[in-house]
Amino acid sequence: MNQTAIPFPAAASIGDSHGRCVNYLRISVTDRCNLRCMYCWNSEGMQFLQHADILTYEEILRLVDLAVDMGIRKIRLTGGEPFARKGLLHLLEQMLLRHPGLDLRLTTNATLLSGKVQALKDIGISWLNISLDTFNRQKFQHITGRDMLRNVTGAIDEALDLGMKIKLNAVALKGINDDELPVFINFARRNPVDVRFIEFMPMGHCNRWTQDNFWAAEDILAAARSHAVLTTLGPGERKSGPARLYGIEGGMGRLGFISPMSNHFCNSCNRLRITSDGKLRTCLFSDKEYGLRQILRHPGLSMQHVRRVLENAGKRKPLGYKLLQEMREHTIADKRMNAIGG
Ligand code: SAM
């Protein structure tokens, strides 16, 4: 008789006081990154965490075990740049060996991805989110501080050849990459990828956010319509997480718009974040953190204590748009994305 594997225990989800079901966790495995993106990097230099302050892979695995037991069904590893940390593939493999049905994904700048795609596939990773703000070499160098565009496009080609599913995320930067809208659209036309534009968020002090660079999703959508015929997708397809998706007539891929600033999606937010130094964050726009690392490392405390923190923090998960409304300065969260895990 065939037995259907039941990968997950029937556990209660981490509910919150706004009726949301929290079942998605993003874990930052490092705050370090090999790029120096203009919106992340502080020109006066950045203080990176000491290795001892970063969660070990063993600690991450314990957190993953607990999170899955508490109803988390999707985990995304992020950073900093996740591939900047040694042994990442081993961590991914361990996570899926322990939790075979887990929806495990990765967000990367793809500069270090080349040569690793087959290994990712073998482990069971089938989705990659790749961040790329420009297809122009000089502009890539201007935005990221590194001449590595070819590494990224080469890795994307490799991933597409191997059948990896890709979401290409571009931060929409008015005056910087808005002229490349047709290039991004053509890329989505020619390839089976979701190209998604993300509104620029005022994260972290010194991140050079200005209203001048802000390009609202509605305006990008309107501009996109002058370069392509966008088609409405079926009810089950037109939303993917926070992205609103459109088909491109005659094209293989889709276009997506993510509007954390102009059209918040707080009511359906289902995610928690754990920073590389083991702090739980319940909202991208809130600096409130719940320390997990000291509990994990305390000889007198157990995973039951971590569970309680997750439960309580889940209940206190705020509605981020209210924090945005209260925003007095341009910066809405103290930390830059490399520290939070974008
Ligand atoms: N290194 C990985 C990558 O590049 O995907 C993961 C970390 S990175 C911080 C995650 C994403 O956050 C990237 O797509 C980056 O462009 C985006 N990001 C960083 N700062 C941002 C901001 N102020 N507004 C919008 N997106 C931002």
Tab-separated table of C-alpha atoms and ligand atoms in Angstrom:
chain	number	residue	atom	x	y	z
A	1	MET	CA	0.000	0.000	0.000
A	2	ASN	CA	1.267	3.447	-0.897
A	3	GLN	CA	1.799	5.682	2.059
A	4	THR	CA	1.706	9.429	1.518
A	5	ALA	CA	4.540	11.149	3.326
A	6	ILE	CA	3.345	13.688	5.845
A	7	PRO	CA	6.267	16.064	6.013
A	8	PHE	CA	4.883	18.320	8.693
A	9	PRO	CA	3.297	17.753	12.054
A	10	ALA	CA	-0.191	19.231	12.378
A	11	ALA	CA	0.868	22.264	14.347
A	12	ALA	CA	-0.896	25.488	15.142
A	13	SER	CA	0.303	28.406	13.081
A	14	ILE	CA	1.773	31.544	14.582
A	15	GLY	CA	-1.309	33.720	14.523
A	16	ASP	CA	-1.304	37.429	15.210
A	17	SER	CA	-3.710	39.902	16.712
A	18	HIS	CA	-4.776	41.075	13.245
A	19	GLY	CA	-5.951	37.632	12.155
A	20	ARG	CA	-2.989	36.965	9.912
A	21	CYS	CA	-1.490	33.496	9.654
A	22	VAL	CA	2.284	33.716	9.900
A	23	ASN	CA	3.759	30.833	7.938
A	24	TYR	CA	6.763	32.377	6.158
A	25	LEU	CA	10.175	32.975	7.706
A	26	ARG	CA	13.142	34.765	6.200
A	27	ILE	CA	16.488	33.967	7.764
A	28	SER	CA	19.557	36.073	7.150
A	29	VAL	CA	22.645	33.865	7.253
A	30	THR	CA	25.157	36.724	7.171
A	31	ASP	CA	25.230	40.516	7.222
A	32	ARG	CA	28.235	40.493	4.878
A	33	CYS	CA	27.931	41.162	1.207
A	34	ASN	CA	30.410	41.335	-1.659
A	35	LEU	CA	28.519	44.246	-3.246
A	36	ARG	CA	28.395	47.807	-1.986
A	37	CYS	CA	24.988	48.904	-3.214
A	38	MET	CA	24.377	52.610	-2.984
A	39	TYR	CA	21.173	52.150	-0.973
A	40	CYS	CA	22.675	49.638	1.462
A	41	TRP	CA	26.228	50.761	1.889
A	42	ASN	CA	27.315	53.616	4.097
A	43	SER	CA	30.180	55.464	2.438
A	44	GLU	CA	31.793	56.027	5.840
A	45	GLY	CA	32.169	52.270	6.109
A	46	MET	CA	30.076	49.669	7.801
A	47	GLN	CA	30.631	47.677	10.928
A	48	PHE	CA	30.077	44.013	10.257
A	49	LEU	CA	29.223	41.515	12.951
A	50	GLN	CA	31.895	39.320	14.489
A	51	HIS	CA	31.673	35.674	13.477
A	52	ALA	CA	30.856	34.683	17.071
A	53	ASP	CA	27.783	36.929	16.977
A	54	ILE	CA	26.336	35.255	13.910
A	55	LEU	CA	24.037	32.293	14.417
A	56	THR	CA	25.829	29.043	13.729
A	57	TYR	CA	24.322	26.690	11.181
A	58	GLU	CA	23.481	24.347	14.026
A	59	GLU	CA	21.547	27.149	15.742
A	60	ILE	CA	19.771	28.008	12.500
A	61	LEU	CA	18.750	24.370	12.101
A	62	ARG	CA	17.327	24.293	15.628
A	63	LEU	CA	15.331	27.423	14.860
A	64	VAL	CA	14.113	25.929	11.597
A	65	ASP	CA	12.970	22.751	13.388
A	66	LEU	CA	10.990	24.843	15.848
A	67	ALA	CA	9.586	27.176	13.214
A	68	VAL	CA	8.343	24.265	11.106
A	69	ASP	CA	6.788	22.727	14.189
A	70	MET	CA	5.019	26.037	14.779
A	71	GLY	CA	3.508	26.132	11.303
A	72	ILE	CA	6.143	27.861	9.178
A	73	ARG	CA	5.846	26.372	5.675
A	74	LYS	CA	8.120	28.584	3.625
A	75	ILE	CA	11.657	29.672	4.468
A	76	ARG	CA	13.862	32.009	2.496
A	77	LEU	CA	17.558	32.350	3.200
A	78	THR	CA	18.896	35.804	2.607
A	79	GLY	CA	21.637	38.156	3.781
A	80	GLY	CA	23.872	40.174	3.257
A	81	GLU	CA	24.762	37.851	0.448
A	82	PRO	CA	23.967	34.258	1.456
A	83	PHE	CA	26.660	32.820	-0.845
A	84	ALA	CA	29.236	34.967	0.939
A	85	ARG	CA	28.957	32.552	3.851
A	86	LYS	CA	30.834	29.261	3.527
A	87	GLY	CA	28.886	26.013	3.680
A	88	LEU	CA	25.565	27.467	2.529
A	89	LEU	CA	24.775	24.470	0.310
A	90	HIS	CA	25.279	22.139	3.246
A	91	LEU	CA	22.855	24.183	5.344
A	92	LEU	CA	20.230	24.086	2.589
A	93	GLU	CA	20.700	20.348	2.205
A	94	GLN	CA	20.331	19.765	5.945
A	95	MET	CA	17.170	21.860	6.072
A	96	LEU	CA	15.518	19.824	3.347
A	97	LEU	CA	16.705	16.494	4.747
A	98	ARG	CA	15.057	17.388	8.056
A	99	HIS	CA	11.941	18.886	6.454
A	100	PRO	CA	11.387	17.276	3.054
A	101	GLY	CA	8.243	19.219	2.115
A	102	LEU	CA	9.535	22.621	3.149
A	103	ASP	CA	9.240	25.385	0.546
A	104	LEU	CA	12.861	26.504	0.756
A	105	ARG	CA	14.080	29.438	-1.309
A	106	LEU	CA	17.027	31.738	-1.635
A	107	THR	CA	17.569	35.404	-2.389
A	108	THR	CA	20.906	36.269	-3.950
A	109	ASN	CA	22.723	38.902	-5.945
A	110	ALA	CA	23.944	35.962	-8.093
A	111	THR	CA	27.521	37.228	-8.317
A	112	LEU	CA	28.758	34.003	-6.680
A	113	LEU	CA	26.074	31.717	-8.097
A	114	SER	CA	27.811	30.439	-11.216
A	115	GLY	CA	28.725	26.748	-10.947
A	116	LYS	CA	26.347	26.126	-8.043
A	117	VAL	CA	23.002	25.891	-9.808
A	118	GLN	CA	23.108	22.139	-10.441
A	119	ALA	CA	24.045	21.512	-6.813
A	120	LEU	CA	21.097	23.650	-5.713
A	121	LYS	CA	18.793	21.677	-7.957
A	122	ASP	CA	20.158	18.394	-6.653
A	123	ILE	CA	19.452	19.517	-3.101
A	124	GLY	CA	15.862	20.319	-4.079
A	125	ILE	CA	15.897	24.089	-4.550
A	126	SER	CA	13.836	25.049	-7.573
A	127	TRP	CA	13.258	28.784	-7.074
A	128	LEU	CA	15.772	31.595	-6.946
A	129	ASN	CA	15.145	35.272	-6.322
A	130	ILE	CA	17.889	37.211	-8.038
A	131	SER	CA	18.415	40.898	-7.364
A	132	LEU	CA	19.479	42.909	-10.377
A	133	ASP	CA	18.829	46.615	-10.823
A	134	THR	CA	20.442	47.131	-14.233
A	135	PHE	CA	21.662	45.336	-17.351
A	136	ASN	CA	24.181	48.064	-18.047
A	137	ARG	CA	27.739	47.333	-16.993
A	138	GLN	CA	28.713	50.891	-16.038
A	139	LYS	CA	25.476	51.422	-14.198
A	140	PHE	CA	25.884	48.130	-12.367
A	141	GLN	CA	29.269	49.346	-11.201
A	142	HIS	CA	27.762	52.692	-10.191
A	143	ILE	CA	24.928	51.077	-8.192
A	144	THR	CA	26.833	48.183	-6.632
A	145	GLY	CA	30.394	49.499	-6.518
A	146	ARG	CA	31.608	46.364	-8.310
A	147	ASP	CA	32.213	45.424	-11.937
A	148	MET	CA	30.361	42.109	-11.696
A	149	LEU	CA	27.413	42.342	-14.064
A	150	ARG	CA	28.808	39.545	-16.239
A	151	ASN	CA	28.985	37.201	-13.250
A	152	VAL	CA	25.293	37.833	-12.642
A	153	THR	CA	24.039	37.536	-16.204
A	154	GLY	CA	26.211	34.438	-16.740
A	155	ALA	CA	24.708	32.806	-13.648
A	156	ILE	CA	21.191	33.736	-14.754
A	157	ASP	CA	21.788	32.088	-18.149
A	158	GLU	CA	23.135	29.017	-16.404
A	159	ALA	CA	20.129	28.860	-14.080
A	160	LEU	CA	17.676	29.248	-16.954
A	161	ASP	CA	19.468	26.549	-18.964
A	162	LEU	CA	19.125	24.197	-16.018
A	163	GLY	CA	15.419	24.931	-15.652
A	164	MET	CA	15.642	26.852	-12.390
A	165	LYS	CA	12.628	29.091	-11.780
A	166	ILE	CA	13.683	32.697	-11.387
A	167	LYS	CA	12.230	35.865	-10.000
A	168	LEU	CA	14.344	38.830	-10.971
A	169	ASN	CA	13.927	41.675	-8.482
A	170	ALA	CA	14.896	45.215	-9.442
A	171	VAL	CA	14.711	48.126	-7.045
A	172	ALA	CA	13.004	50.855	-9.074
A	173	LEU	CA	15.259	53.900	-8.916
A	174	LYS	CA	13.984	56.980	-10.704
A	175	GLY	CA	16.738	58.791	-12.520
A	176	ILE	CA	18.971	55.724	-12.236
A	177	ASN	CA	17.373	52.682	-13.847
A	178	ASP	CA	13.997	53.991	-15.047
A	179	ASP	CA	15.400	54.350	-18.581
A	180	GLU	CA	15.942	50.582	-18.621
A	181	LEU	CA	12.289	49.678	-18.234
A	182	PRO	CA	12.095	48.434	-21.864
A	183	VAL	CA	15.223	46.337	-21.306
A	184	PHE	CA	13.672	44.647	-18.268
A	185	ILE	CA	10.418	44.114	-20.157
A	186	ASN	CA	12.284	42.562	-23.079
A	187	PHE	CA	14.107	40.271	-20.713
A	188	ALA	CA	10.760	39.057	-19.350
A	189	ARG	CA	9.444	38.752	-22.896
A	190	ARG	CA	12.282	36.488	-23.999
A	191	ASN	CA	12.642	34.409	-20.825
A	192	PRO	CA	10.279	32.478	-18.555
A	193	VAL	CA	10.975	34.716	-15.562
A	194	ASP	CA	9.033	37.036	-13.309
A	195	VAL	CA	10.674	40.454	-13.487
A	196	ARG	CA	9.509	42.385	-10.441
A	197	PHE	CA	9.980	46.046	-9.649
A	198	ILE	CA	10.240	46.895	-5.957
A	199	GLU	CA	9.624	50.387	-4.674
A	200	PHE	CA	12.673	51.983	-3.093
A	201	MET	CA	12.249	52.011	0.688
A	202	PRO	CA	13.917	54.418	3.105
A	203	MET	CA	15.690	51.717	5.072
A	204	GLY	CA	18.573	52.486	7.384
A	205	HIS	CA	20.320	55.780	7.987
A	206	CYS	CA	22.740	57.006	5.323
A	207	ASN	CA	21.170	54.906	2.608
A	208	ARG	CA	20.812	57.850	0.236
A	209	TRP	CA	17.068	57.519	-0.053
A	210	THR	CA	15.505	60.583	-1.558
A	211	GLN	CA	12.015	61.233	-2.844
A	212	ASP	CA	13.649	62.093	-6.194
A	213	ASN	CA	14.686	58.471	-6.672
A	214	PHE	CA	11.328	57.084	-5.629
A	215	TRP	CA	9.281	55.577	-8.454
A	216	ALA	CA	5.819	54.437	-7.438
A	217	ALA	CA	4.584	51.051	-8.641
A	218	GLU	CA	1.505	52.588	-10.311
A	219	ASP	CA	3.746	54.891	-12.334
A	220	ILE	CA	6.040	52.041	-13.362
A	221	LEU	CA	2.997	50.040	-14.419
A	222	ALA	CA	1.693	52.948	-16.500
A	223	ALA	CA	5.111	53.386	-18.116
A	224	ALA	CA	5.367	49.634	-18.767
A	225	ARG	CA	2.045	49.742	-20.640
A	226	SER	CA	3.595	52.077	-23.190
A	227	HIS	CA	6.260	49.456	-23.978
A	228	ALA	CA	4.182	46.262	-23.947
A	229	VAL	CA	0.633	44.983	-23.921
A	230	LEU	CA	0.178	43.701	-20.392
A	231	THR	CA	-2.417	41.018	-19.887
A	232	THR	CA	-4.509	40.281	-16.826
A	233	LEU	CA	-3.712	36.891	-15.372
A	234	GLY	CA	-6.150	34.361	-13.946
A	235	PRO	CA	-7.360	34.889	-10.370
A	236	GLY	CA	-4.875	32.354	-8.961
A	237	GLU	CA	-1.914	33.895	-10.784
A	238	ARG	CA	-2.241	37.633	-10.542
A	239	LYS	CA	-0.806	37.818	-7.045
A	240	SER	CA	2.394	36.205	-5.875
A	241	GLY	CA	3.180	37.147	-2.287
A	242	PRO	CA	3.220	40.932	-2.242
A	243	ALA	CA	3.669	41.221	-6.036
A	244	ARG	CA	0.908	42.134	-8.489
A	245	LEU	CA	1.663	40.203	-11.662
A	246	TYR	CA	0.820	40.802	-15.323
A	247	GLY	CA	1.419	38.735	-18.421
A	248	ILE	CA	3.170	40.212	-21.471
A	249	GLU	CA	1.401	39.624	-24.759
A	250	GLY	CA	3.587	37.377	-26.871
A	251	GLY	CA	6.102	36.992	-24.044
A	252	MET	CA	7.307	34.053	-21.978
A	253	GLY	CA	7.653	35.796	-18.629
A	254	ARG	CA	5.628	38.128	-16.460
A	255	LEU	CA	6.003	41.554	-14.906
A	256	GLY	CA	5.451	42.159	-11.211
A	257	PHE	CA	5.068	45.241	-9.046
A	258	ILE	CA	5.787	45.327	-5.327
A	259	SER	CA	4.591	48.457	-3.582
A	260	PRO	CA	5.525	48.470	0.108
A	261	MET	CA	5.424	52.278	0.144
A	262	SER	CA	2.503	53.326	-2.032
A	263	ASN	CA	0.117	50.435	-1.562
A	264	HIS	CA	0.963	48.419	1.484
A	265	PHE	CA	0.188	44.726	1.819
A	266	CYS	CA	0.275	44.619	5.623
A	267	ASN	CA	-3.128	42.957	5.919
A	268	SER	CA	-1.837	39.864	4.182
A	269	CYS	CA	1.720	39.926	5.510
A	270	ASN	CA	2.570	36.406	6.646
A	271	ARG	CA	6.265	36.768	7.376
A	272	LEU	CA	8.765	36.964	10.175
A	273	ARG	CA	12.470	37.670	9.840
A	274	ILE	CA	15.472	36.454	11.793
A	275	THR	CA	18.604	38.575	11.458
A	276	SER	CA	22.025	36.975	11.106
A	277	ASP	CA	22.744	37.683	14.773
A	278	GLY	CA	19.605	35.896	15.845
A	279	LYS	CA	17.079	38.671	16.370
A	280	LEU	CA	13.483	38.147	15.456
A	281	ARG	CA	11.797	41.004	13.565
A	282	THR	CA	8.085	40.959	12.936
A	283	CYS	CA	7.875	43.850	10.467
A	284	LEU	CA	10.343	45.327	7.980
A	285	PHE	CA	9.313	48.818	9.058
A	286	SER	CA	9.758	48.277	12.786
A	287	ASP	CA	13.005	48.280	14.733
A	288	LYS	CA	11.538	46.116	17.468
A	289	GLU	CA	13.710	43.022	17.867
A	290	TYR	CA	13.377	39.918	20.008
A	291	GLY	CA	16.714	38.348	20.906
A	292	LEU	CA	16.820	34.626	20.200
A	293	ARG	CA	20.563	34.020	20.183
A	294	GLN	CA	21.061	34.482	23.906
A	295	ILE	CA	18.255	32.006	24.581
A	296	LEU	CA	19.745	29.474	22.173
A	297	ARG	CA	23.137	29.833	23.860
A	298	HIS	CA	21.930	29.927	27.457
A	299	PRO	CA	22.601	26.586	29.160
A	300	GLY	CA	19.574	26.981	31.423
A	301	LEU	CA	17.068	27.768	28.676
A	302	SER	CA	15.440	25.489	26.125
A	303	MET	CA	13.644	25.679	22.798
A	304	GLN	CA	10.428	26.049	24.803
A	305	HIS	CA	11.640	29.522	25.726
A	306	VAL	CA	12.335	30.345	22.094
A	307	ARG	CA	8.861	29.043	21.222
A	308	ARG	CA	7.303	31.421	23.724
A	309	VAL	CA	9.179	34.379	22.259
A	310	LEU	CA	7.991	33.447	18.756
A	311	GLU	CA	4.403	33.099	19.951
A	312	ASN	CA	4.420	36.408	21.805
A	313	ALA	CA	6.222	38.277	19.043
A	314	GLY	CA	3.792	36.839	16.476
A	315	LYS	CA	0.877	38.209	18.474
A	316	ARG	CA	2.521	41.631	18.509
A	317	LYS	CA	3.285	41.729	14.786
A	318	PRO	CA	2.338	45.294	13.838
A	319	LEU	CA	0.651	46.728	10.777
A	320	GLY	CA	3.673	48.310	9.101
A	321	TYR	CA	1.712	50.960	7.208
A	322	LYS	CA	0.762	52.524	10.538
A	323	LEU	CA	4.465	52.831	11.321
A	324	LEU	CA	4.973	54.414	7.903
A	325	GLN	CA	2.258	56.964	8.663
A	326	GLU	CA	4.017	57.816	11.894
A	327	MET	CA	7.334	58.219	10.107
A	328	ARG	CA	8.775	61.599	10.939
A	329	GLU	CA	12.062	61.419	9.129
A	330	HIS	CA	12.905	59.731	5.881
A	331	THR	CA	14.307	56.664	7.550
A	332	ILE	CA	11.760	54.152	8.693
A	333	ALA	CA	14.006	51.481	10.135
A	334	ASP	CA	17.379	51.977	11.706
A	335	LYS	CA	19.074	49.064	10.097
A	336	ARG	CA	19.992	48.704	6.487
A	337	MET	CA	18.709	45.718	4.529
A	338	ASN	CA	21.998	43.839	4.750
A	339	ALA	CA	21.552	43.682	8.513
A	340	ILE	CA	17.843	42.865	8.510
A	341	GLY	CA	17.898	40.431	5.629
A	342	GLY	CA	15.920	41.851	2.729
B	1	SAM	N1	22.246	39.813	-1.268
B	1	SAM	C1	20.941	39.288	-1.498
B	1	SAM	C2	20.325	39.920	-2.729
B	1	SAM	O1	20.952	40.775	-3.328
B	1	SAM	O2	19.223	39.533	-3.077
B	1	SAM	C3	19.988	39.372	-0.314
B	1	SAM	C4	19.967	40.606	0.507
B	1	SAM	S1	19.480	42.096	-0.271
B	1	SAM	C5	19.537	43.190	1.099
B	1	SAM	C6	17.780	41.810	-0.559
B	1	SAM	C7	17.070	42.756	-1.469
B	1	SAM	O3	16.804	43.959	-0.774
B	1	SAM	C8	17.799	43.147	-2.730
B	1	SAM	O4	16.941	42.934	-3.825
B	1	SAM	C9	18.030	44.621	-2.567
B	1	SAM	O5	18.039	45.279	-3.796
B	1	SAM	C10	16.836	44.996	-1.720
B	1	SAM	N2	16.982	46.284	-1.033
B	1	SAM	C11	17.984	46.708	-0.254
B	1	SAM	N3	17.754	47.955	0.208
B	1	SAM	C12	16.556	48.330	-0.304
B	1	SAM	C13	15.753	49.498	-0.208
B	1	SAM	N4	16.162	50.543	0.500
B	1	SAM	N5	14.572	49.532	-0.854
B	1	SAM	C14	14.153	48.462	-1.593
B	1	SAM	N6	14.853	47.325	-1.713
B	1	SAM	C15	16.032	47.255	-1.097
